[in-house]
């Protein structure tokens, strides 16, 4: 980012949100980019508390109503469906998404990271890899060459996405899950922790094991 530091609201008030704030601080130590204003969370019990030195300000709408200008935002919510819901609310209020990428991430020159996405420490983004909007790639993940990670998808810590693989919108890979080369995970599907997807998985399903097998259709999907 070449511009001056910008004000950013972090959507969510839990563990992932404070990790996002921490990575913002890490980025700022290298080159000032962000002015974290605090967190927006719908839970009144959290309002007035702090995470990683930043306040939980209130619900998204009440916070934005009190501001003179609309800041940038990033979703710090681990649940993909919930993250999409609050992102839709932020967009309706005229806020603009911004990505946060840890300074340790190794990124190929032609890899892409979409707006509102969070790439945590220790990740590798290989040539022609494309990360969509509002994606979470957590710590120590690898995204293979020519792969595509759809909007609102998530790769949990230690996840491995092999070359030319596709995660459709909202797909989720649990910690240490692996996707074989060229495999497609369907929209809003779940690959459980430590599972190995050797073949495509249908949309809206949960798969477990090595090789992964579909266990059931998710009741919570969009």
PDB file of C-alpha atoms in Angstrom:
ATOM      1  CA  UNK A   1       0.000   0.000   0.000  1.00  0.00           C
ATOM      2  CA  UNK A   2       1.400   3.352  -1.080  1.00  0.00           C
ATOM      3  CA  UNK A   3      -1.101   5.712   0.539  1.00  0.00           C
ATOM      4  CA  UNK A   4      -1.137   7.165   4.015  1.00  0.00           C
ATOM      5  CA  UNK A   5      -2.442   5.062   6.905  1.00  0.00           C
ATOM      6  CA  UNK A   6      -6.210   4.594   6.825  1.00  0.00           C
ATOM      7  CA  UNK A   7      -8.748   4.126   9.592  1.00  0.00           C
ATOM      8  CA  UNK A   8     -10.051   0.561   9.839  1.00  0.00           C
ATOM      9  CA  UNK A   9     -12.852  -1.096  11.793  1.00  0.00           C
ATOM     10  CA  UNK A  10     -12.446  -4.790  12.595  1.00  0.00           C
ATOM     11  CA  UNK A  11     -15.741  -6.660  12.349  1.00  0.00           C
ATOM     12  CA  UNK A  12     -16.037  -9.124  15.209  1.00  0.00           C
ATOM     13  CA  UNK A  13     -14.853  -9.195  18.792  1.00  0.00           C
ATOM     14  CA  UNK A  14     -13.356 -12.652  19.248  1.00  0.00           C
ATOM     15  CA  UNK A  15     -10.123 -14.542  18.787  1.00  0.00           C
ATOM     16  CA  UNK A  16      -9.682 -14.056  15.065  1.00  0.00           C
ATOM     17  CA  UNK A  17     -10.451 -10.345  15.353  1.00  0.00           C
ATOM     18  CA  UNK A  18      -7.615  -9.802  17.794  1.00  0.00           C
ATOM     19  CA  UNK A  19      -5.268 -11.783  15.535  1.00  0.00           C
ATOM     20  CA  UNK A  20      -6.158  -9.404  12.712  1.00  0.00           C
ATOM     21  CA  UNK A  21      -5.349  -6.438  14.978  1.00  0.00           C
ATOM     22  CA  UNK A  22      -2.029  -8.034  15.911  1.00  0.00           C
ATOM     23  CA  UNK A  23      -1.093  -8.467  12.248  1.00  0.00           C
ATOM     24  CA  UNK A  24      -2.069  -4.861  11.570  1.00  0.00           C
ATOM     25  CA  UNK A  25       0.423  -3.846  14.257  1.00  0.00           C
ATOM     26  CA  UNK A  26       3.053  -6.090  12.653  1.00  0.00           C
ATOM     27  CA  UNK A  27       2.433  -4.448   9.280  1.00  0.00           C
ATOM     28  CA  UNK A  28       2.623  -0.967  10.803  1.00  0.00           C
ATOM     29  CA  UNK A  29       6.001  -1.804  12.371  1.00  0.00           C
ATOM     30  CA  UNK A  30       7.353  -2.304   8.847  1.00  0.00           C
ATOM     31  CA  UNK A  31       5.439   0.484   7.123  1.00  0.00           C
ATOM     32  CA  UNK A  32       2.487   2.415   8.616  1.00  0.00           C
ATOM     33  CA  UNK A  33      -0.667   1.324   6.778  1.00  0.00           C
ATOM     34  CA  UNK A  34      -3.542   1.030   9.222  1.00  0.00           C
ATOM     35  CA  UNK A  35      -5.141   2.993  12.042  1.00  0.00           C
ATOM     36  CA  UNK A  36      -7.184   0.352  13.891  1.00  0.00           C
ATOM     37  CA  UNK A  37     -10.174   2.107  15.434  1.00  0.00           C
ATOM     38  CA  UNK A  38     -11.405  -0.942  17.322  1.00  0.00           C
ATOM     39  CA  UNK A  39     -13.920  -3.734  16.915  1.00  0.00           C
ATOM     40  CA  UNK A  40     -17.602  -3.900  16.027  1.00  0.00           C
ATOM     41  CA  UNK A  41     -19.573  -6.705  17.665  1.00  0.00           C
ATOM     42  CA  UNK A  42     -23.284  -7.251  18.169  1.00  0.00           C
ATOM     43  CA  UNK A  43     -22.901  -8.707  21.674  1.00  0.00           C
ATOM     44  CA  UNK A  44     -23.682  -5.939  24.220  1.00  0.00           C
ATOM     45  CA  UNK A  45     -21.773  -7.857  26.910  1.00  0.00           C
ATOM     46  CA  UNK A  46     -18.538  -7.233  25.024  1.00  0.00           C
ATOM     47  CA  UNK A  47     -19.009  -3.490  24.517  1.00  0.00           C
ATOM     48  CA  UNK A  48     -16.436  -1.444  26.419  1.00  0.00           C
ATOM     49  CA  UNK A  49     -14.002  -4.334  26.687  1.00  0.00           C
ATOM     50  CA  UNK A  50     -10.705  -4.439  24.795  1.00  0.00           C
ATOM     51  CA  UNK A  51      -8.762  -6.938  22.726  1.00  0.00           C
ATOM     52  CA  UNK A  52      -5.072  -6.578  21.938  1.00  0.00           C
ATOM     53  CA  UNK A  53      -5.207  -3.011  23.218  1.00  0.00           C
ATOM     54  CA  UNK A  54      -8.133  -1.875  21.043  1.00  0.00           C
ATOM     55  CA  UNK A  55     -11.715  -1.252  22.239  1.00  0.00           C
ATOM     56  CA  UNK A  56     -14.863  -3.168  21.362  1.00  0.00           C
ATOM     57  CA  UNK A  57     -16.895  -0.156  20.316  1.00  0.00           C
ATOM     58  CA  UNK A  58     -20.409  -1.487  19.815  1.00  0.00           C
ATOM     59  CA  UNK A  59     -22.571  -2.825  17.020  1.00  0.00           C
ATOM     60  CA  UNK A  60     -21.550  -2.002  13.462  1.00  0.00           C
ATOM     61  CA  UNK A  61     -24.476   0.288  12.716  1.00  0.00           C
ATOM     62  CA  UNK A  62     -24.198   2.256  15.971  1.00  0.00           C
ATOM     63  CA  UNK A  63     -20.464   2.788  15.508  1.00  0.00           C
ATOM     64  CA  UNK A  64     -20.744   3.945  11.901  1.00  0.00           C
ATOM     65  CA  UNK A  65     -23.647   6.273  12.795  1.00  0.00           C
ATOM     66  CA  UNK A  66     -21.391   8.082  15.258  1.00  0.00           C
ATOM     67  CA  UNK A  67     -18.600   8.661  12.722  1.00  0.00           C
ATOM     68  CA  UNK A  68     -18.272  11.628  10.375  1.00  0.00           C
ATOM     69  CA  UNK A  69     -16.629   9.631   7.592  1.00  0.00           C
ATOM     70  CA  UNK A  70     -16.941   5.976   6.615  1.00  0.00           C
ATOM     71  CA  UNK A  71     -13.746   4.068   7.446  1.00  0.00           C
ATOM     72  CA  UNK A  72     -12.381   0.932   5.849  1.00  0.00           C
ATOM     73  CA  UNK A  73     -13.201  -2.439   7.379  1.00  0.00           C
ATOM     74  CA  UNK A  74     -12.036  -6.042   7.520  1.00  0.00           C
ATOM     75  CA  UNK A  75     -14.002  -9.065   8.704  1.00  0.00           C
ATOM     76  CA  UNK A  76     -12.436 -10.716  11.731  1.00  0.00           C
ATOM     77  CA  UNK A  77     -15.018 -13.479  12.138  1.00  0.00           C
ATOM     78  CA  UNK A  78     -14.066 -17.120  11.686  1.00  0.00           C
ATOM     79  CA  UNK A  79     -17.527 -18.432  10.796  1.00  0.00           C
ATOM     80  CA  UNK A  80     -17.807 -17.956   7.019  1.00  0.00           C
ATOM     81  CA  UNK A  81     -21.593 -17.551   6.976  1.00  0.00           C
ATOM     82  CA  UNK A  82     -21.540 -15.020   9.821  1.00  0.00           C
ATOM     83  CA  UNK A  83     -18.648 -13.141   8.189  1.00  0.00           C
ATOM     84  CA  UNK A  84     -20.596 -12.817   4.934  1.00  0.00           C
ATOM     85  CA  UNK A  85     -23.638 -11.530   6.816  1.00  0.00           C
ATOM     86  CA  UNK A  86     -21.756  -8.732   8.566  1.00  0.00           C
ATOM     87  CA  UNK A  87     -19.779  -7.884   5.418  1.00  0.00           C
ATOM     88  CA  UNK A  88     -23.089  -7.396   3.609  1.00  0.00           C
ATOM     89  CA  UNK A  89     -24.120  -5.016   6.379  1.00  0.00           C
ATOM     90  CA  UNK A  90     -20.844  -3.093   6.143  1.00  0.00           C
ATOM     91  CA  UNK A  91     -21.175  -2.742   2.387  1.00  0.00           C
ATOM     92  CA  UNK A  92     -24.739  -1.483   2.759  1.00  0.00           C
ATOM     93  CA  UNK A  93     -23.418   1.253   5.058  1.00  0.00           C
ATOM     94  CA  UNK A  94     -20.923   2.403   2.424  1.00  0.00           C
ATOM     95  CA  UNK A  95     -17.774   1.079   4.102  1.00  0.00           C
ATOM     96  CA  UNK A  96     -14.890  -0.138   1.943  1.00  0.00           C
ATOM     97  CA  UNK A  97     -13.070  -3.445   2.531  1.00  0.00           C
ATOM     98  CA  UNK A  98      -9.319  -3.559   2.963  1.00  0.00           C
ATOM     99  CA  UNK A  99      -6.974  -6.549   3.013  1.00  0.00           C
ATOM    100  CA  UNK A 100      -4.434  -7.348   5.731  1.00  0.00           C
ATOM    101  CA  UNK A 101      -1.380  -9.457   4.821  1.00  0.00           C
ATOM    102  CA  UNK A 102       1.279 -10.327   7.396  1.00  0.00           C
ATOM    103  CA  UNK A 103       4.789  -9.098   6.484  1.00  0.00           C
ATOM    104  CA  UNK A 104       6.132 -12.668   6.673  1.00  0.00           C
ATOM    105  CA  UNK A 105       3.912 -13.924   3.836  1.00  0.00           C
ATOM    106  CA  UNK A 106       5.825 -15.047   0.736  1.00  0.00           C
ATOM    107  CA  UNK A 107       3.823 -13.883  -2.271  1.00  0.00           C
ATOM    108  CA  UNK A 108       4.588 -14.587  -5.925  1.00  0.00           C
ATOM    109  CA  UNK A 109       4.574 -11.423  -8.059  1.00  0.00           C
ATOM    110  CA  UNK A 110       1.449 -12.506  -9.960  1.00  0.00           C
ATOM    111  CA  UNK A 111      -0.495 -13.906  -7.018  1.00  0.00           C
ATOM    112  CA  UNK A 112      -3.626 -11.914  -6.163  1.00  0.00           C
ATOM    113  CA  UNK A 113      -5.310 -11.075  -2.858  1.00  0.00           C
ATOM    114  CA  UNK A 114      -8.846  -9.693  -2.995  1.00  0.00           C
ATOM    115  CA  UNK A 115     -10.317  -6.881  -0.888  1.00  0.00           C
ATOM    116  CA  UNK A 116     -11.173  -7.622   2.724  1.00  0.00           C
ATOM    117  CA  UNK A 117      -9.033 -10.764   2.898  1.00  0.00           C
ATOM    118  CA  UNK A 118      -6.721 -11.696   5.760  1.00  0.00           C
ATOM    119  CA  UNK A 119      -3.479 -13.614   5.174  1.00  0.00           C
ATOM    120  CA  UNK A 120      -1.774 -14.619   8.426  1.00  0.00           C
ATOM    121  CA  UNK A 121       1.865 -15.189   9.307  1.00  0.00           C
ATOM    122  CA  UNK A 122       3.966 -17.849   7.625  1.00  0.00           C
ATOM    123  CA  UNK A 123       1.858 -18.369   4.490  1.00  0.00           C
ATOM    124  CA  UNK A 124       3.018 -18.917   0.907  1.00  0.00           C
ATOM    125  CA  UNK A 125       0.997 -17.688  -2.087  1.00  0.00           C
ATOM    126  CA  UNK A 126       2.345 -19.386  -5.210  1.00  0.00           C
ATOM    127  CA  UNK A 127       2.388 -18.120  -8.841  1.00  0.00           C
ATOM    128  CA  UNK A 128      -1.008 -17.398 -10.379  1.00  0.00           C
ATOM    129  CA  UNK A 129      -2.761 -18.140  -7.096  1.00  0.00           C
ATOM    130  CA  UNK A 130      -5.906 -16.056  -6.704  1.00  0.00           C
ATOM    131  CA  UNK A 131      -7.417 -15.204  -3.328  1.00  0.00           C
ATOM    132  CA  UNK A 132     -10.930 -13.806  -3.566  1.00  0.00           C
ATOM    133  CA  UNK A 133     -12.645 -11.204  -1.389  1.00  0.00           C
ATOM    134  CA  UNK A 134     -13.145 -11.624   2.381  1.00  0.00           C
ATOM    135  CA  UNK A 135     -11.085 -14.818   2.507  1.00  0.00           C
ATOM    136  CA  UNK A 136      -9.200 -16.052   5.577  1.00  0.00           C
ATOM    137  CA  UNK A 137      -5.883 -17.841   5.053  1.00  0.00           C
ATOM    138  CA  UNK A 138      -4.667 -18.567   8.556  1.00  0.00           C
ATOM    139  CA  UNK A 139      -1.181 -19.230   9.894  1.00  0.00           C
ATOM    140  CA  UNK A 140       1.332 -21.416   8.012  1.00  0.00           C
ATOM    141  CA  UNK A 141      -0.846 -22.263   5.013  1.00  0.00           C
ATOM    142  CA  UNK A 142       0.289 -22.829   1.436  1.00  0.00           C
ATOM    143  CA  UNK A 143      -1.742 -21.855  -1.622  1.00  0.00           C
ATOM    144  CA  UNK A 144      -0.480 -23.708  -4.704  1.00  0.00           C
ATOM    145  CA  UNK A 145       0.144 -22.436  -8.208  1.00  0.00           C
ATOM    146  CA  UNK A 146      -2.872 -21.628 -10.394  1.00  0.00           C
ATOM    147  CA  UNK A 147      -5.276 -22.259  -7.535  1.00  0.00           C
ATOM    148  CA  UNK A 148      -8.343 -20.163  -6.831  1.00  0.00           C
ATOM    149  CA  UNK A 149      -9.812 -19.417  -3.407  1.00  0.00           C
ATOM    150  CA  UNK A 150     -13.359 -18.109  -3.742  1.00  0.00           C
ATOM    151  CA  UNK A 151     -14.943 -15.258  -1.798  1.00  0.00           C
ATOM    152  CA  UNK A 152     -15.624 -15.932   1.913  1.00  0.00           C
ATOM    153  CA  UNK A 153     -13.617 -19.171   1.870  1.00  0.00           C
ATOM    154  CA  UNK A 154     -11.243 -20.103   4.690  1.00  0.00           C
ATOM    155  CA  UNK A 155      -8.071 -22.156   5.096  1.00  0.00           C
ATOM    156  CA  UNK A 156      -7.328 -22.883   8.762  1.00  0.00           C
ATOM    157  CA  UNK A 157      -3.800 -23.113  10.229  1.00  0.00           C
ATOM    158  CA  UNK A 158      -1.536 -25.563   8.447  1.00  0.00           C
ATOM    159  CA  UNK A 159      -3.910 -26.037   5.504  1.00  0.00           C
ATOM    160  CA  UNK A 160      -2.450 -27.111   2.164  1.00  0.00           C
ATOM    161  CA  UNK A 161      -4.116 -26.158  -1.118  1.00  0.00           C
ATOM    162  CA  UNK A 162      -2.285 -27.901  -3.965  1.00  0.00           C
ATOM    163  CA  UNK A 163      -1.765 -26.543  -7.458  1.00  0.00           C
ATOM    164  CA  UNK A 164      -4.744 -25.831  -9.729  1.00  0.00           C
ATOM    165  CA  UNK A 165      -7.230 -26.517  -6.926  1.00  0.00           C
ATOM    166  CA  UNK A 166     -10.430 -24.535  -6.412  1.00  0.00           C
ATOM    167  CA  UNK A 167     -12.267 -23.558  -3.253  1.00  0.00           C
ATOM    168  CA  UNK A 168     -15.665 -22.264  -4.242  1.00  0.00           C
ATOM    169  CA  UNK A 169     -17.423 -19.489  -2.320  1.00  0.00           C
ATOM    170  CA  UNK A 170     -17.508 -20.090   1.428  1.00  0.00           C
ATOM    171  CA  UNK A 171     -15.582 -23.378   1.334  1.00  0.00           C
ATOM    172  CA  UNK A 172     -13.745 -24.245   4.554  1.00  0.00           C
ATOM    173  CA  UNK A 173     -10.582 -26.282   5.160  1.00  0.00           C
ATOM    174  CA  UNK A 174      -9.943 -27.272   8.775  1.00  0.00           C
ATOM    175  CA  UNK A 175      -6.525 -27.170  10.405  1.00  0.00           C
ATOM    176  CA  UNK A 176      -3.942 -29.294   8.578  1.00  0.00           C
ATOM    177  CA  UNK A 177      -6.452 -30.229   5.892  1.00  0.00           C
ATOM    178  CA  UNK A 178      -5.048 -30.969   2.429  1.00  0.00           C
ATOM    179  CA  UNK A 179      -6.565 -30.551  -1.032  1.00  0.00           C
ATOM    180  CA  UNK A 180      -4.952 -32.652  -3.773  1.00  0.00           C
ATOM    181  CA  UNK A 181      -3.897 -31.042  -7.081  1.00  0.00           C
ATOM    182  CA  UNK A 182      -6.792 -29.996  -9.276  1.00  0.00           C
ATOM    183  CA  UNK A 183      -9.494 -30.843  -6.716  1.00  0.00           C
ATOM    184  CA  UNK A 184     -12.524 -28.601  -6.249  1.00  0.00           C
ATOM    185  CA  UNK A 185     -14.290 -28.018  -2.931  1.00  0.00           C
ATOM    186  CA  UNK A 186     -17.923 -27.072  -3.502  1.00  0.00           C
ATOM    187  CA  UNK A 187     -19.482 -23.843  -2.295  1.00  0.00           C
ATOM    188  CA  UNK A 188     -19.975 -23.674   1.476  1.00  0.00           C
ATOM    189  CA  UNK A 189     -18.541 -27.165   1.934  1.00  0.00           C
ATOM    190  CA  UNK A 190     -16.335 -28.193   4.866  1.00  0.00           C
ATOM    191  CA  UNK A 191     -13.186 -30.303   4.741  1.00  0.00           C
ATOM    192  CA  UNK A 192     -12.560 -31.328   8.343  1.00  0.00           C
ATOM    193  CA  UNK A 193      -9.274 -30.926  10.191  1.00  0.00           C
ATOM    194  CA  UNK A 194      -6.477 -33.237   8.999  1.00  0.00           C
ATOM    195  CA  UNK A 195      -8.637 -34.539   6.142  1.00  0.00           C
ATOM    196  CA  UNK A 196      -7.268 -35.158   2.637  1.00  0.00           C
ATOM    197  CA  UNK A 197      -9.518 -34.259  -0.303  1.00  0.00           C
ATOM    198  CA  UNK A 198      -8.472 -36.619  -3.084  1.00  0.00           C
ATOM    199  CA  UNK A 199     -11.512 -35.838  -5.235  1.00  0.00           C
ATOM    200  CA  UNK A 200     -14.066 -33.057  -5.640  1.00  0.00           C
ATOM    201  CA  UNK A 201     -16.533 -32.479  -2.811  1.00  0.00           C
ATOM    202  CA  UNK A 202     -20.174 -31.442  -3.409  1.00  0.00           C
ATOM    203  CA  UNK A 203     -21.438 -28.035  -2.328  1.00  0.00           C
ATOM    204  CA  UNK A 204     -22.822 -27.703   1.191  1.00  0.00           C
ATOM    205  CA  UNK A 205     -21.356 -30.935   2.557  1.00  0.00           C
ATOM    206  CA  UNK A 206     -18.891 -31.906   5.282  1.00  0.00           C
ATOM    207  CA  UNK A 207     -16.123 -34.391   4.493  1.00  0.00           C
ATOM    208  CA  UNK A 208     -13.793 -36.195   6.888  1.00  0.00           C
ATOM    209  CA  UNK A 209     -10.886 -38.615   6.691  1.00  0.00           C
ATOM    210  CA  UNK A 210      -7.974 -39.568   4.448  1.00  0.00           C
ATOM    211  CA  UNK A 211      -9.095 -39.873   1.764  1.00  0.00           C
ATOM    212  CA  UNK A 212     -12.004 -37.626   2.676  1.00  0.00           C
ATOM    213  CA  UNK A 213     -15.540 -38.965   2.422  1.00  0.00           C
ATOM    214  CA  UNK A 214     -18.763 -36.988   2.617  1.00  0.00           C
ATOM    215  CA  UNK A 215     -20.412 -37.458   6.001  1.00  0.00           C
ATOM    216  CA  UNK A 216     -23.490 -35.254   5.752  1.00  0.00           C
ATOM    217  CA  UNK A 217     -25.067 -32.215   4.157  1.00  0.00           C
ATOM    218  CA  UNK A 218     -24.630 -29.037   6.173  1.00  0.00           C
ATOM    219  CA  UNK A 219     -27.702 -27.445   7.709  1.00  0.00           C
ATOM    220  CA  UNK A 220     -25.855 -24.124   7.989  1.00  0.00           C
ATOM    221  CA  UNK A 221     -24.939 -22.777   4.568  1.00  0.00           C
ATOM    222  CA  UNK A 222     -25.989 -20.067   2.162  1.00  0.00           C
TER     223      UNK A 222
END
